[in-house]
Coordinates of N, CA and C in Angstrom, one line a residue:
M1 N 117.8 122.9 162.2 CA 119.2 123.1 162.6 C 119.4 124.6 162.3
R2 N 120.2 125.1 163.2 CA 120.6 126.6 163.1 C 122.1 126.8 163.2
I3 N 122.7 127.4 162.2 CA 124.1 127.6 162.2 C 124.4 129.0 161.8
L4 N 125.1 129.7 162.6 CA 125.4 131.2 162.4 C 124.2 132.0 162.1
G5 N 123.1 131.7 162.8 CA 121.9 132.6 162.7 C 121.0 132.1 161.5
I6 N 121.4 131.1 160.7 CA 120.6 130.7 159.5 C 120.0 129.4 159.8
D7 N 118.7 129.3 159.6 CA 118.0 128.0 159.8 C 118.2 127.1 158.5
F8 N 118.6 125.9 158.8 CA 118.8 124.9 157.8 C 117.8 123.8 158.0
D9 N 116.5 124.2 157.9 CA 115.5 123.2 158.1 C 115.2 122.5 156.7
P10 N 114.7 121.3 156.7 CA 114.3 120.7 155.4 C 113.3 121.5 154.7
P11 N 113.3 121.5 153.4 CA 112.4 122.3 152.6 C 110.9 122.1 152.9
A12 N 110.6 120.9 153.3 CA 109.2 120.6 153.6 C 108.6 121.5 154.7
R13 N 109.5 121.9 155.7 CA 109.0 122.7 156.8 C 108.9 124.1 156.4
R14 N 109.7 124.6 155.4 CA 109.8 126.0 155.0 C 108.8 126.3 153.8
G15 N 108.4 125.3 153.1 CA 107.5 125.6 151.9 C 108.2 125.5 150.6
P16 N 107.4 125.4 149.6 CA 108.0 125.2 148.3 C 108.7 126.5 147.7
A17 N 108.4 127.6 148.2 CA 109.1 128.9 147.8 C 110.5 128.9 148.2
A18 N 110.7 128.5 149.5 CA 112.1 128.4 150.0 C 112.9 127.3 149.3
A19 N 112.3 126.2 149.0 CA 113.0 125.2 148.3 C 113.4 125.6 146.9
G20 N 112.5 126.3 146.2 CA 112.9 126.9 144.9 C 114.0 127.9 144.9
L21 N 114.0 128.7 146.0 CA 115.0 129.7 146.2 C 116.4 129.1 146.4
L22 N 116.4 128.1 147.2 CA 117.7 127.4 147.5 C 118.2 126.6 146.3
L23 N 117.3 126.0 145.6 CA 117.7 125.3 144.4 C 118.2 126.3 143.3
G24 N 117.5 127.4 143.1 CA 118.0 128.4 142.2 C 119.3 129.0 142.5
L25 N 119.5 129.2 143.8 CA 120.7 129.8 144.3 C 121.9 128.8 144.1
G26 N 121.7 127.6 144.4 CA 122.7 126.5 144.2 C 123.0 126.4 142.7
L27 N 122.0 126.4 141.9 CA 122.1 126.2 140.4 C 122.9 127.4 139.9
G28 N 122.5 128.6 140.3 CA 123.2 129.8 139.8 C 124.7 129.8 140.2
L29 N 125.0 129.5 141.4 CA 126.4 129.4 141.8 C 127.2 128.4 141.0
G30 N 126.6 127.2 140.8 CA 127.2 126.2 140.0 C 127.5 126.6 138.6
L31 N 126.5 127.3 137.9 CA 126.7 127.7 136.5 C 127.7 128.8 136.4
S32 N 127.7 129.8 137.4 CA 128.7 130.8 137.2 C 130.1 130.4 137.5
S33 N 130.3 129.4 138.4 CA 131.6 128.9 138.5 C 132.1 128.1 137.4
A34 N 131.1 127.4 136.8 CA 131.5 126.6 135.6 C 131.9 127.5 134.4
A35 N 131.2 128.6 134.2 CA 131.5 129.5 133.1 C 132.8 130.2 133.4
A36 N 133.1 130.5 134.6 CA 134.4 131.2 134.9 C 135.6 130.2 134.7
Q37 N 135.3 128.9 134.9 CA 136.4 128.0 134.8 C 136.6 127.6 133.3
S38 N 135.6 127.8 132.5 CA 135.8 127.4 131.1 C 136.6 128.4 130.3
E39 N 136.7 129.7 130.8 CA 137.5 130.6 130.1 C 139.0 130.5 130.3
P40 N 139.8 130.7 129.2 CA 141.3 130.5 129.4 C 141.7 131.7 130.2
P41 N 142.9 131.7 130.8 CA 143.4 132.8 131.5 C 143.7 134.0 130.6
I42 N 143.6 135.2 131.2 CA 143.8 136.5 130.4 C 145.3 136.5 130.1
R43 N 145.6 136.8 128.9 CA 147.0 136.9 128.4 C 147.6 138.2 128.3
S44 N 146.8 139.3 128.1 CA 147.4 140.6 128.0 C 146.3 141.6 128.4
A45 N 146.7 142.9 128.4 CA 145.8 144.0 128.7 C 144.8 144.1 127.7
E46 N 145.1 143.9 126.4 CA 144.2 144.0 125.3 C 143.2 142.9 125.4
D47 N 143.6 141.7 125.8 CA 142.7 140.6 126.0 C 141.7 140.9 127.0
A48 N 142.1 141.4 128.2 CA 141.2 141.8 129.2 C 140.2 142.8 128.7
F49 N 140.7 143.9 128.0 CA 139.8 144.9 127.5 C 138.8 144.3 126.5
C50 N 139.2 143.5 125.6 CA 138.3 142.9 124.6 C 137.3 141.9 125.3
R51 N 137.7 141.2 126.3 CA 136.7 140.3 127.1 C 135.6 141.3 127.7
S52 N 136.0 142.3 128.3 CA 135.0 143.2 129.0 C 134.1 143.8 127.9
E53 N 134.7 144.2 126.8 CA 133.8 144.7 125.7 C 132.9 143.7 125.1
A54 N 133.3 142.5 125.0 CA 132.4 141.4 124.5 C 131.3 141.2 125.5
R55 N 131.6 141.1 126.8 CA 130.6 140.9 127.8 C 129.5 142.0 127.8
A56 N 130.0 143.3 127.6 CA 129.1 144.4 127.6 C 128.2 144.4 126.3
Q57 N 128.7 143.9 125.2 CA 127.9 144.0 123.9 C 127.2 142.7 123.6
V58 N 127.4 141.6 124.2 CA 126.9 140.3 123.8 C 125.4 140.3 123.8
F59 N 124.7 140.9 124.7 CA 123.3 140.8 124.8 C 122.6 141.8 123.9
S60 N 123.3 142.8 123.5 CA 122.7 143.8 122.5 C 123.0 143.5 121.1
A61 N 123.9 142.6 120.8 CA 124.3 142.3 119.4 C 123.2 141.5 118.7
P62 N 123.0 141.8 117.4 CA 122.0 141.1 116.7 C 122.5 139.6 116.4
D63 N 121.5 138.7 116.3 CA 121.9 137.3 116.1 C 120.9 136.8 115.0
P64 N 121.0 137.2 113.8 CA 120.2 136.7 112.8 C 120.4 135.2 112.4
L65 N 121.6 134.7 112.6 CA 122.0 133.4 112.2 C 121.7 132.4 113.4
N66 N 121.2 132.9 114.5 CA 120.9 132.0 115.7 C 122.1 131.3 116.1
L67 N 123.3 132.0 116.3 CA 124.5 131.4 116.7 C 124.6 131.1 118.2
G68 N 124.0 131.9 119.0 CA 124.1 131.7 120.4 C 125.0 132.8 121.1
L69 N 124.9 132.9 122.4 CA 125.6 134.0 123.1 C 127.1 133.7 123.1
R70 N 127.5 132.5 123.2 CA 128.9 132.2 123.3 C 129.7 132.6 122.0
E71 N 129.0 132.1 120.9 CA 129.7 132.4 119.6 C 129.6 133.9 119.3
I72 N 128.6 134.6 119.6 CA 128.5 136.0 119.3 C 129.6 136.7 120.2
G73 N 129.7 136.4 121.4 CA 130.8 136.9 122.3 C 132.2 136.7 121.8
R74 N 132.4 135.4 121.3 CA 133.7 135.1 120.7 C 134.0 136.0 119.4
R75 N 133.0 136.3 118.6 CA 133.2 137.0 117.5 C 133.4 138.5 117.8
I76 N 132.7 139.0 118.9 CA 133.0 140.4 119.3 C 134.4 140.5 119.8
W77 N 134.8 139.5 120.6 CA 136.2 139.5 121.2 C 137.2 139.4 120.0
A78 N 137.0 138.6 119.1 CA 138.0 138.4 118.0 C 138.1 139.7 117.2
S79 N 137.0 140.4 116.9 CA 137.1 141.6 116.1 C 137.7 142.7 117.0
C80 N 137.6 142.7 118.2 CA 138.2 143.7 119.1 C 139.7 143.4 119.2
M81 N 140.1 142.2 119.3 CA 141.5 141.9 119.3 C 142.2 142.2 118.0
E82 N 141.5 142.0 116.9 CA 142.1 142.3 115.6 C 142.3 143.9 115.5
R83 N 141.3 144.6 115.9 CA 141.3 146.0 115.9 C 142.4 146.6 116.8
T84 N 142.6 146.0 118.0 CA 143.7 146.5 118.9 C 145.1 146.2 118.2
Q85 N 145.1 145.0 117.6 CA 146.5 144.6 117.1 C 146.8 145.5 115.8
R86 N 145.8 145.9 115.1 CA 146.1 146.8 113.9 C 146.5 148.2 114.4
K87 N 145.9 148.6 115.6 CA 146.3 149.9 116.1 C 147.8 149.9 116.5
G88 N 148.2 148.7 117.1 CA 149.5 148.6 117.6 C 150.5 148.6 116.4
Q89 N 150.1 148.0 115.3 CA 151.0 147.9 114.2 C 151.2 149.3 113.5
V90 N 150.0 150.0 113.4 CA 150.1 151.3 112.8 C 150.9 152.3 113.6
K91 N 150.8 152.2 114.9 CA 151.6 153.1 115.8 C 153.1 152.8 115.7
G92 N 153.4 151.6 115.6 CA 154.8 151.2 115.6 C 155.5 151.4 114.3
Q93 N 154.7 151.5 113.1 CA 155.4 151.7 111.9 C 155.9 153.1 111.6
G94 N 155.2 154.1 112.1 CA 155.6 155.5 111.7 C 156.4 156.3 112.5
K95 N 157.4 155.7 113.2 CA 158.3 156.3 114.1 C 159.2 157.3 113.3
G96 N 159.0 158.6 113.3 CA 159.9 159.6 112.8 C 159.9 159.6 111.3
Q97 N 159.1 158.8 110.6 CA 159.1 158.8 109.1 C 157.9 159.4 108.5
G98 N 158.1 160.2 107.5 CA 157.1 160.7 106.8 C 156.6 159.8 105.7
K99 N 155.7 160.3 104.9 CA 155.2 159.4 103.8 C 156.3 159.3 102.7
G100 N 156.4 158.0 102.3 CA 157.3 157.7 101.2 C 158.8 157.6 101.6
Q101 N 159.1 157.9 102.8 CA 160.5 157.8 103.2 C 161.0 156.5 103.6
K102 N 162.2 156.1 103.2 CA 162.7 154.7 103.6 C 163.4 154.9 104.9
S103 N 163.4 153.8 105.7 CA 164.1 153.8 107.0 C 165.5 153.6 106.7
R104 N 166.3 154.3 107.4 CA 167.8 154.2 107.3 C 168.4 153.6 108.6
K105 N 169.2 152.6 108.4 CA 169.8 152.0 109.6 C 171.2 152.7 109.8
R106 N 171.4 153.1 111.0 CA 172.7 153.8 111.3 C 173.7 152.8 111.7
R107 N 174.9 153.0 111.1 CA 176.0 152.1 111.5 C 176.8 152.8 112.4
H108 N 177.3 152.0 113.5 CA 178.2 152.6 114.5 C 179.6 152.5 114.0
R109 N 180.5 153.5 114.2 CA 181.8 153.4 113.8 C 182.8 153.0 114.9

């Protein structure tokens, strides 16, 4: 059978290599869509940044406890989120105040 220039013959006619290729392609697409569906939606810019950082580092991170890729990625993401939240808190605390100065609330008259 031929549709849009692609032959869809049974694997027996094409050989075992073509059957393996089609099976691998189908399995790969199924696994990638399952992995994408299992992740919760992105909630913030920091979340998106930390997810990309975890994806970039998950294969190079050491795994002496044999935790697996998913747990290592989750730990990288969690440490990144903690780091970005600490940066946000430090930036927000020092607005116009030096060391040891108390904040003063201004009262409107």
